[in-house]
XYZ file of C-alpha atoms in Angstrom:
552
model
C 94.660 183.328 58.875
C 93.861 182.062 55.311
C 90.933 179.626 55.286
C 92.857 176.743 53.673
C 95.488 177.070 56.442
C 92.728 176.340 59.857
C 94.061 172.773 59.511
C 97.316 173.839 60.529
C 96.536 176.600 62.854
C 94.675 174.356 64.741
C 97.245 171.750 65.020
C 99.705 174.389 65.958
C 97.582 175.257 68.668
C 96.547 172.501 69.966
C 100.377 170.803 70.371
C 102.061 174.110 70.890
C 99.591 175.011 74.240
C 99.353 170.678 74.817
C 102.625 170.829 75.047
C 103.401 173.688 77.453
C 100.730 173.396 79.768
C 101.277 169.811 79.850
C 104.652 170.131 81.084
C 103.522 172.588 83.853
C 101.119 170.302 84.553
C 103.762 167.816 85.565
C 106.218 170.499 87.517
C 103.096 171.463 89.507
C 102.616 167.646 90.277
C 99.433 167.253 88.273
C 98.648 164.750 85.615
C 99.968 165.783 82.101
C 96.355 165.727 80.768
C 95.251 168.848 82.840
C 97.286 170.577 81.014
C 96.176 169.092 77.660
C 92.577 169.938 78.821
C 93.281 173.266 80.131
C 95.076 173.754 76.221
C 91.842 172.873 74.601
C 90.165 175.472 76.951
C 91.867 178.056 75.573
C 91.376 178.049 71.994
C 87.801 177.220 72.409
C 85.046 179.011 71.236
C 84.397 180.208 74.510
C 87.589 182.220 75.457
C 89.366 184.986 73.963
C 91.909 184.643 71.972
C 92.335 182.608 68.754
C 89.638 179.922 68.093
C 90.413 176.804 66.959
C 88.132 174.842 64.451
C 86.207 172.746 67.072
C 85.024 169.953 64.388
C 88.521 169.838 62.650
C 89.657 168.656 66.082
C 86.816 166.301 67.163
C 87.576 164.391 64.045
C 91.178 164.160 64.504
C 90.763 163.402 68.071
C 88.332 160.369 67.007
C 91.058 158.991 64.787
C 92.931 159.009 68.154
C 90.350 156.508 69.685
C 90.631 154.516 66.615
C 94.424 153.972 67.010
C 94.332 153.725 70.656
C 91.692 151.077 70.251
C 93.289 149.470 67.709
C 96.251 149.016 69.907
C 94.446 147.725 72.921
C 93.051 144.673 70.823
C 96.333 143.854 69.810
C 96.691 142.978 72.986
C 93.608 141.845 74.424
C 93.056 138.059 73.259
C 89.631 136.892 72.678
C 90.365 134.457 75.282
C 90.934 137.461 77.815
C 87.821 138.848 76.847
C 85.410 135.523 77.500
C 87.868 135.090 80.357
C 86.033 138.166 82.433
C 82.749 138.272 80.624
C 81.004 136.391 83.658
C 81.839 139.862 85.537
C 81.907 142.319 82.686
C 78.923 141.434 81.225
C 76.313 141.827 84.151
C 78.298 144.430 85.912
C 78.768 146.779 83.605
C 74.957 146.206 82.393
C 74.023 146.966 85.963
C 76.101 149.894 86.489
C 74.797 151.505 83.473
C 71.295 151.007 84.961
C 72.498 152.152 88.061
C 73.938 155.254 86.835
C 71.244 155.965 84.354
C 68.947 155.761 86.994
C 71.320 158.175 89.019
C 71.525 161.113 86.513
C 68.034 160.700 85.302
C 66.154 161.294 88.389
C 68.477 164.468 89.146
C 67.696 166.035 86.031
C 63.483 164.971 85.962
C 62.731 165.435 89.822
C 65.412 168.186 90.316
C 65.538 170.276 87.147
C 62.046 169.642 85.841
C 63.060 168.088 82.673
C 61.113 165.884 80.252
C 61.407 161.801 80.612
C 63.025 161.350 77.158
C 65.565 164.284 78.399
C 66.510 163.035 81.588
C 67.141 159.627 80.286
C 69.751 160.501 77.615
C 71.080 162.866 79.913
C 71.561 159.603 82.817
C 72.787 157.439 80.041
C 75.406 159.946 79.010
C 76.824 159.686 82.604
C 76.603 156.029 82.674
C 79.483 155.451 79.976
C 83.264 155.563 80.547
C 86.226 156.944 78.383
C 87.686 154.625 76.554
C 91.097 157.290 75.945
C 91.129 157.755 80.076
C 90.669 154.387 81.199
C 93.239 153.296 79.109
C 96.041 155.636 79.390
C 95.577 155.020 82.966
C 96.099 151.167 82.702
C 99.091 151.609 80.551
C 100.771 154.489 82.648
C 100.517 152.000 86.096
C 101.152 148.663 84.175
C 98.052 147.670 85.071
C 96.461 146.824 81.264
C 97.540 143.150 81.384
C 96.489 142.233 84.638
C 93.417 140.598 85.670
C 92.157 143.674 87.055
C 93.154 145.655 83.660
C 91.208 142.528 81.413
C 87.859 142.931 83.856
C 88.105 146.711 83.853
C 88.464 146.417 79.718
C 86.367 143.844 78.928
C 84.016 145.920 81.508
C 83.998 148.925 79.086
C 83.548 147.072 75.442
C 80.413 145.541 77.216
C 79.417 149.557 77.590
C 80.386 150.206 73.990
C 78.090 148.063 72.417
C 75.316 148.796 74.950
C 75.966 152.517 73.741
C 75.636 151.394 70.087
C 72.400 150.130 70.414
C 71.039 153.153 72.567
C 72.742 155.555 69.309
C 70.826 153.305 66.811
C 67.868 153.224 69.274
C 67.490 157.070 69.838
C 65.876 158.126 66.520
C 63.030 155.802 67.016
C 62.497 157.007 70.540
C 62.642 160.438 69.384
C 60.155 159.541 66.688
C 62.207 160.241 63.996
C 63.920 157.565 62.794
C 62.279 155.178 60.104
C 60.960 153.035 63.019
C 59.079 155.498 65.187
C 55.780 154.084 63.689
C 56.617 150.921 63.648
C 58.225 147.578 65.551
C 60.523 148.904 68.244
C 61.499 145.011 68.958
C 62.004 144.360 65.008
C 64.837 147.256 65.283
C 66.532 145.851 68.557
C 66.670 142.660 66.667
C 68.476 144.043 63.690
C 70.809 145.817 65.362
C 72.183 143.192 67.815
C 72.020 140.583 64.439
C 74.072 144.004 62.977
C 76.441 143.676 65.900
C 76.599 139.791 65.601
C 77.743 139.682 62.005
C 80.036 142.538 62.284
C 81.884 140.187 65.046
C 81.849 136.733 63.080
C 82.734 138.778 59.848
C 86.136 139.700 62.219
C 86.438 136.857 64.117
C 86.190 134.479 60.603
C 87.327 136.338 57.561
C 89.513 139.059 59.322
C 92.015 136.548 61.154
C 92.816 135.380 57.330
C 92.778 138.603 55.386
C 94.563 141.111 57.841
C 97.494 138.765 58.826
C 98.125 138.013 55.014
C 97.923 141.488 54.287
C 100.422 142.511 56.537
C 102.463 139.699 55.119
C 102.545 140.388 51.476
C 103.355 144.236 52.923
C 106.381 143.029 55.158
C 108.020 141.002 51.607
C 108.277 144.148 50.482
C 110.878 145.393 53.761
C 109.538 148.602 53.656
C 109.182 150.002 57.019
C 107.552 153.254 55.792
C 104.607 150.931 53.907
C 104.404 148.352 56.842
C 103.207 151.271 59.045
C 101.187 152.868 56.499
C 99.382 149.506 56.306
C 99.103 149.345 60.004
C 97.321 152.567 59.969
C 95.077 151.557 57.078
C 93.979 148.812 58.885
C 93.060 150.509 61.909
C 90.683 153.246 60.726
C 89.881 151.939 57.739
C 88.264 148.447 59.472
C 87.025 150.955 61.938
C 85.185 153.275 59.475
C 83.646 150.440 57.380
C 82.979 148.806 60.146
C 80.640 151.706 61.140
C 78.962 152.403 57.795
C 78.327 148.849 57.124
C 77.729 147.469 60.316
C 76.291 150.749 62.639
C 78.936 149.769 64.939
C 80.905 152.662 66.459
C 83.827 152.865 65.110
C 85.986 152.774 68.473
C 84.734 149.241 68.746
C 85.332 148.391 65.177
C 89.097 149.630 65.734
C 89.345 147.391 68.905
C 88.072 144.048 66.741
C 90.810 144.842 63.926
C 93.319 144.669 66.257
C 92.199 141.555 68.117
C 92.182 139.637 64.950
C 95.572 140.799 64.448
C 96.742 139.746 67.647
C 96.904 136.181 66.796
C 99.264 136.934 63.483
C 103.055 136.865 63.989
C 102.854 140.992 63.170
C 101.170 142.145 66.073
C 103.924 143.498 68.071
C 105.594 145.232 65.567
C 102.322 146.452 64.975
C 101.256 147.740 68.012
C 104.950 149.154 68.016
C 104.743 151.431 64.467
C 101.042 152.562 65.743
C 102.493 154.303 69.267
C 103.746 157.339 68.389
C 100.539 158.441 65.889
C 98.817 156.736 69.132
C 99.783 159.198 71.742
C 99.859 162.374 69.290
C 96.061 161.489 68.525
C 95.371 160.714 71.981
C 95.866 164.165 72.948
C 93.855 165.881 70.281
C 91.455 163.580 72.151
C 91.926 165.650 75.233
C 92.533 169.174 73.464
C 88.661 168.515 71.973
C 87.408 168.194 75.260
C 88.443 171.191 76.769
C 87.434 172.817 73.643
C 83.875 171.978 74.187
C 83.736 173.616 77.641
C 82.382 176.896 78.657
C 83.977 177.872 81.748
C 80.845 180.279 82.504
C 78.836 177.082 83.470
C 80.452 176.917 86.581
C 79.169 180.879 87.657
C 75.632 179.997 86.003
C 74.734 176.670 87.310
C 77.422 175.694 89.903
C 74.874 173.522 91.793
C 74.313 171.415 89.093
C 77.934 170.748 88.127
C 78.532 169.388 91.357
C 75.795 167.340 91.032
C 76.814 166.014 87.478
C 80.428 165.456 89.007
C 78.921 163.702 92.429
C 76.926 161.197 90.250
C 80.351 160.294 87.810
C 82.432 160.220 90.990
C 80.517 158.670 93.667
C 77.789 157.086 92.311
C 79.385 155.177 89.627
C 82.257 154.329 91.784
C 80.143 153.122 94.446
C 77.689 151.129 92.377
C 80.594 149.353 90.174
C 82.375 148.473 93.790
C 79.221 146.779 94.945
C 78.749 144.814 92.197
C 82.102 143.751 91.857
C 82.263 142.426 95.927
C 78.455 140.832 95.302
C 80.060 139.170 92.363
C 82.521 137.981 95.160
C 85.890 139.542 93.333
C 88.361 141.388 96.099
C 88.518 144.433 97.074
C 91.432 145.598 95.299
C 89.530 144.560 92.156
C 86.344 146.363 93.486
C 88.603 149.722 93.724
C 90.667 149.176 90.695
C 87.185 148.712 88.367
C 85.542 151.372 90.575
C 88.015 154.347 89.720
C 88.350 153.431 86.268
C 84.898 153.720 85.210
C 85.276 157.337 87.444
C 84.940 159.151 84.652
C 82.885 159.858 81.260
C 84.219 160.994 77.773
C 83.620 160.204 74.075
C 80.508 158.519 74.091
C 78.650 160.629 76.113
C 79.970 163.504 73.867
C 77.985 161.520 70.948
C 74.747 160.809 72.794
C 74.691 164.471 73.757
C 75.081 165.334 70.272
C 72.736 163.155 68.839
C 69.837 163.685 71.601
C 69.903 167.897 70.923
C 69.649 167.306 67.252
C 66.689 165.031 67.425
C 65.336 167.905 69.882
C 65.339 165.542 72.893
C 67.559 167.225 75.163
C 67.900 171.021 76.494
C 71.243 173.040 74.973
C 72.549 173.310 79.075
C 72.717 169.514 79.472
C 76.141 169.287 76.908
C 77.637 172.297 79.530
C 76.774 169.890 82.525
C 77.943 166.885 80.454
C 81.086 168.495 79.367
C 81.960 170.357 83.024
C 81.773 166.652 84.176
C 84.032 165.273 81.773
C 86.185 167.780 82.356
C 86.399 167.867 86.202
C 86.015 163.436 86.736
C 88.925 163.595 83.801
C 91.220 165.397 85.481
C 90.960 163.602 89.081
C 91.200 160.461 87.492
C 94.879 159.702 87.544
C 94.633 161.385 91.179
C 92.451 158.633 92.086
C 94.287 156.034 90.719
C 97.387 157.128 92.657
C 94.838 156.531 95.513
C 94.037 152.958 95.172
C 96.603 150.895 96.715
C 97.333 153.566 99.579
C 93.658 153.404 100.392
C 93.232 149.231 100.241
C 96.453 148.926 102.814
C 94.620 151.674 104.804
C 91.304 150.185 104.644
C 92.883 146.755 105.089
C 94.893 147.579 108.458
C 91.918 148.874 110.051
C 88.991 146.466 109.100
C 88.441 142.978 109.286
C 84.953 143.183 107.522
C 87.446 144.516 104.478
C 89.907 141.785 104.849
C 87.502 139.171 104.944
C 86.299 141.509 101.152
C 89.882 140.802 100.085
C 88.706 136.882 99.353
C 90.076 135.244 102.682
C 86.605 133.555 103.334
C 86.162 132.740 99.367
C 86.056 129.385 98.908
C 88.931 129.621 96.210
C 91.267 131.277 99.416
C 91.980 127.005 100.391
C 93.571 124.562 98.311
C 90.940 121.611 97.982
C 90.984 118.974 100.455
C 91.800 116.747 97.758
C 95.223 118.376 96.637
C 97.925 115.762 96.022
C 100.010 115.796 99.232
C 103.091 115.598 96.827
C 102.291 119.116 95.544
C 102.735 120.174 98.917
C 106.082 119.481 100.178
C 109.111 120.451 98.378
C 107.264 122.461 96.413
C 107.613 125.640 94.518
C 105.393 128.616 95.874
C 104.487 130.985 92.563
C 103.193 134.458 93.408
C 101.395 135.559 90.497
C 100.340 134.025 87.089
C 100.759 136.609 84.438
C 102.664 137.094 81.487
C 106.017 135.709 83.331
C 104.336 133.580 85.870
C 102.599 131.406 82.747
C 105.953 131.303 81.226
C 107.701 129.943 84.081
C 104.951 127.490 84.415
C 105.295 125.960 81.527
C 108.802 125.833 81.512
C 108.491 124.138 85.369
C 106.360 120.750 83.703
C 105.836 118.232 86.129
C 107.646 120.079 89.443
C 105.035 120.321 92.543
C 103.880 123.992 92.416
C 101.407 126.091 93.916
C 100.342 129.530 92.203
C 99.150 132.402 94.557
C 96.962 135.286 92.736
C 94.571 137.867 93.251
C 92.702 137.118 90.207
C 89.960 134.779 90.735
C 89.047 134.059 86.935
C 93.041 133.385 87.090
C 92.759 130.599 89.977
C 89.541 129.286 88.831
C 91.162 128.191 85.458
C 93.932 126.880 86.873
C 91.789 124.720 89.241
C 89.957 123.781 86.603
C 93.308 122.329 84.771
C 94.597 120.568 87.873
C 96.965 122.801 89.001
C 96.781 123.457 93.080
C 95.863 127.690 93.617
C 94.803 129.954 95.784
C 93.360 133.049 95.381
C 94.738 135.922 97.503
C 97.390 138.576 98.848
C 100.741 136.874 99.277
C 101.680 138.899 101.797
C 99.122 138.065 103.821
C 100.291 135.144 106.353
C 97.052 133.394 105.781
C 97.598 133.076 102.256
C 101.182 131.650 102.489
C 99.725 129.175 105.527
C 96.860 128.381 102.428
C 100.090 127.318 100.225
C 101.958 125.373 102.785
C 104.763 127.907 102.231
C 106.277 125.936 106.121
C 107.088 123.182 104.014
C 107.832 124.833 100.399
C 111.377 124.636 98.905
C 111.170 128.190 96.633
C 109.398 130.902 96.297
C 109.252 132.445 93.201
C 107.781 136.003 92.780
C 106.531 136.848 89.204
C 105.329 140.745 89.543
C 106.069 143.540 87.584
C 105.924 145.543 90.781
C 108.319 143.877 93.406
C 108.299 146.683 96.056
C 106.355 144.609 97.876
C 108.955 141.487 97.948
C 110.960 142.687 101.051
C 107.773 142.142 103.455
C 106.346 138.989 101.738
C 109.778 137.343 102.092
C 110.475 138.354 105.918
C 106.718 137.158 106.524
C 107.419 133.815 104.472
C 110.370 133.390 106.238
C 109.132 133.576 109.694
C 107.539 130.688 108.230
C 109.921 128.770 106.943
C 112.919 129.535 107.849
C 115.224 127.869 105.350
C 112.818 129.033 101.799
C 114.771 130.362 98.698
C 113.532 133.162 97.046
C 113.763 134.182 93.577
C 112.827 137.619 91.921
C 113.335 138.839 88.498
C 114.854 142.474 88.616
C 113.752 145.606 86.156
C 116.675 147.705 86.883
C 120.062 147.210 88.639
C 118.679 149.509 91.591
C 116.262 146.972 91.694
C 118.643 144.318 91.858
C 120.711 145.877 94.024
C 117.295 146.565 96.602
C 116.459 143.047 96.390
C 119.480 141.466 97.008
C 120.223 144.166 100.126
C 116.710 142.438 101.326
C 117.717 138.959 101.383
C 116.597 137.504 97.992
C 118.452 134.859 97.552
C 118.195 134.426 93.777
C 117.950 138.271 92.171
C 117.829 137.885 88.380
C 118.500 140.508 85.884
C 115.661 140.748 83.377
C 117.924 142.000 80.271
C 121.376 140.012 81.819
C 118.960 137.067 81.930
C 117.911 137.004 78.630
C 121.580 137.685 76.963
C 122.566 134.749 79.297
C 120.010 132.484 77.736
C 120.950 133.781 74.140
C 124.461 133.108 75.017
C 123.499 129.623 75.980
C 121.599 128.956 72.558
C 124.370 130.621 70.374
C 127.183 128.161 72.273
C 125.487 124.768 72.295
């Protein structure tokens, strides 16, 4: 094909084979993103068959990391962020080590190779994907949850730990402009980098975007308001990088957190989806591009290897931090499979250490055949989580007592108002709805179960009687006083669950009211059949409140 056409051959490609191998993917019961994987496979360099232009891709892809992160801090408040830092912050610090640690000593003691080798090669096995982790989240509903914010805030903590190691590499290698020189005076100027990049965002950029968007949204084009919504994204994220040394996934994510707070951001995040998910998969399509499958005949040992340290010993070292940190065990798992799994980073440390001459050409094979194996499990293990904490759960008390029924934040204070405990209204679950209802409540006596602890330890803090663990565990409820509680009021996006936790609150207490807040009417239908009491429609609910409004 022409030269000036490999643009669009390579887009063909990549959607046309996405596209059909992702939809086998999902008839043979695998995630979607095999198939997107498997497509960038086969018009790699190293099959037959037409060749796609490998860096065209990796730069669109990267523009998919921009809007994807773009779209996560339009949701992620700065408030969620310092919310979790006091586990996202050491742990994934730790992990890193941990992992680092892991990969470097197979590669030095096993392999034979150099120090400075082994080391890049541990690091690039230590950082998650920011694309996986987050398509993930947002396919199980879990990216607003407590255990979504940790396992976030958990991998922007890695980001800028992998933007100092990228600025720090060339000076290691002894060839940047530092080799000679202070290695401390360049640590210093990049975290001061880092520093200024985030007040410049968190100062200037929570005036200027929001009255951008503004002056674009008097003009009512739609066409313009998502143009600027674009422009916004990767052009923060680029300048961001050339000015600051920042990477430019985590200059995306701080454009769209400053945006959060404007009156824009939904319709924001909204106009950015589709480009999103197109870009998303180029993400995925580059991958597979970069793999040779002939790694696996040559050096199968040392895939495995590569793939045991992602899988097991990342998982396992980012569970046992989270249960030292004293979190439960679901959030233990939840963080744990997340982080299963390396991508886009590791891709750049790779690239970076062979240039400077630091690592051996095999180690971006390994690094790659990694990606590509812990990438596609991931959603499998995912799909594993909850299955594996009821199994776990049933069958060991040592786990249960892991789930945060000896924490100290599992009992209400001895000094909880005995008015908030009779009559009162038992809330199960303090998200987005749960908050809501809370403040619509004022002054009724309430008492909010969750299974995030940062969640009940702010709420403690405020006044507000808590307790931190499973609802339908019969301790819990006993922890709430549900005997002597008037409602309970379940506020989860997931209520397959409710059936159980209201037949074990019942035995209880008889005579309690329950009230649910139905997705579907299947849903309502279920919960009703159950013996909800009070089943409301989400979308009949809020019509009936408009209604209300419109007629007063």
């Amino acid at each position: 094909m022409h030269d000036g056409m490999t643009l669009i051959s390579t887009l063909a490609a990549a959607f046309g084979l996405a596209l059909v191998l992702g939809l086998l993917a999902q008839w043979a019961r695998l995630p979607a993103l095999v198939g997107y994987l498997l497509a960038g496979v086969l018009i790699g360099p190293h099959t037959p068959g037409f060749v796609g232009d490998l860096h065209l891709a990796q730069q669109l892809s990267e523009v998919g990391v921009m809007l994807l992160m773009f779209g996560v801090g339009l949701h992620f408040s700065v408030g969620d962020l310092m919310s979790v830092k006091g586990i996202a912050l050491p742990g994934a610090l730790v992990q890193m080590g941990a992992a680092t640690a892991m990969g470097a000593g197979l590669a030095h003691f096993w392999w034979g190779w150099e120090v400075g080798a082994s080391l890049v090669f541990g690091l690039a096995l230590s950082v998650a994907s920011t694309v996986v982790l987050l398509r993930a989240l947002e396919s199980r509903e879990l990216l607003h949850t407590g255990n979504g914010r940790i396992a976030v805030g958990w991998l922007v903590v890695e980001d800028l730990a992998m933007v100092l190691a990228l600025v720090l590499m060339p000076v290691l290698g002894g060839k940047g402009e530092g080799s000679g020189g202070n290695l401390l005076v360049t640590i210093v100027t990049t975290l001061l980098a880092v520093a200024a990049f985030v007040a410049v965002m968190l100062i200037a950029g929570r005036r200027l975007l929001p009255w951008m968007l503004w002056q674009v949204n008097r003009t009512g084009s739609r066409e313009l308001f998502t143009l600027a919504t674009v422009a916004a994204a990767v052009g923060l994220a680029v300048g961001a990088a050339a000015l600051f040394g920042v990477s430019v996934a985590l200059g995306a994510f701080f454009a769209g957190l400053v945006l959060r707070e404007s009156a824009f951001s939904e319709r924001a995040a909204h106009e950015s989806l589709p480009l999103r998910d197109a870009f998303a998969v180029l993400f995925f399509v580059a991958v597979g591009m970069l793999f040779d499958p002939m790694v696996l005949v040559r050096q199968p040992l040392a895939v495995l290897a590569t793939v045991a340290v992602i899988l097991v010993g990342k998982t396992v070292a980012a569970a046992a931090l989270v249960l030292l940190l004293r979190y439960p065990l679901s959030t233990a798992l939840t963080v744990a499979v997340s982080l299963a799994q390396i991508g886009e980073f590791s891709f750049i440390l790779l690239g970076l250490g062979q240039h400077l001459g630091l690592v051996p050409a095999e180690a971006t094979s390994l690094v790659v055949a990694g990606a590509i194996v812990s990438i596609a499990l991931n959603p499998l293990l995912f799909s594993g989580v909850e299955p594996l904490r009821r199994w776990v759960l049933a069958r060991s008390a040592w786990a249960r007592q892991l789930e945060a029924r000896d924490d100290p934040l599992a009992e209400l204070p001895a000094d909880t108002p005995s008015t908030s405990l009779a009559g009162q209204i038992v809330l199960v679950g303090h998200g987005t709805l749960g908050m809501a209802l809370h403040q619509q409540l004022g002054d009724r006596p309430l008492v909010v179960i969750d299974r995030d602890r940062d969640v009940v330890e702010q709420l403690r803090a405020q006044g507000q009687a808590a307790v931190l663990g499973d609802a339908a565990e019969a301790m819990t409820l006993v922890q709430a006083h549900i005997a002597h509680a008037a409602w309970l009021v379940v506020a989860l996006a997931d209520v397959r669950g409710v059936p159980a936790l209201l037949s074990l609150a019942r035995q209880l207490n008889p005579g309690l009211r329950c009230a649910v807040l139905a997705h579907t009417d299947e849903e309502e239908k279920w919960l009703a059949d159950a013996g909800v009491s009070h089943v409301l429609r989400s979308q009949r609910a809020l019509a009936e409140a408009l209604a209300r409004v419109v007629a007063a």
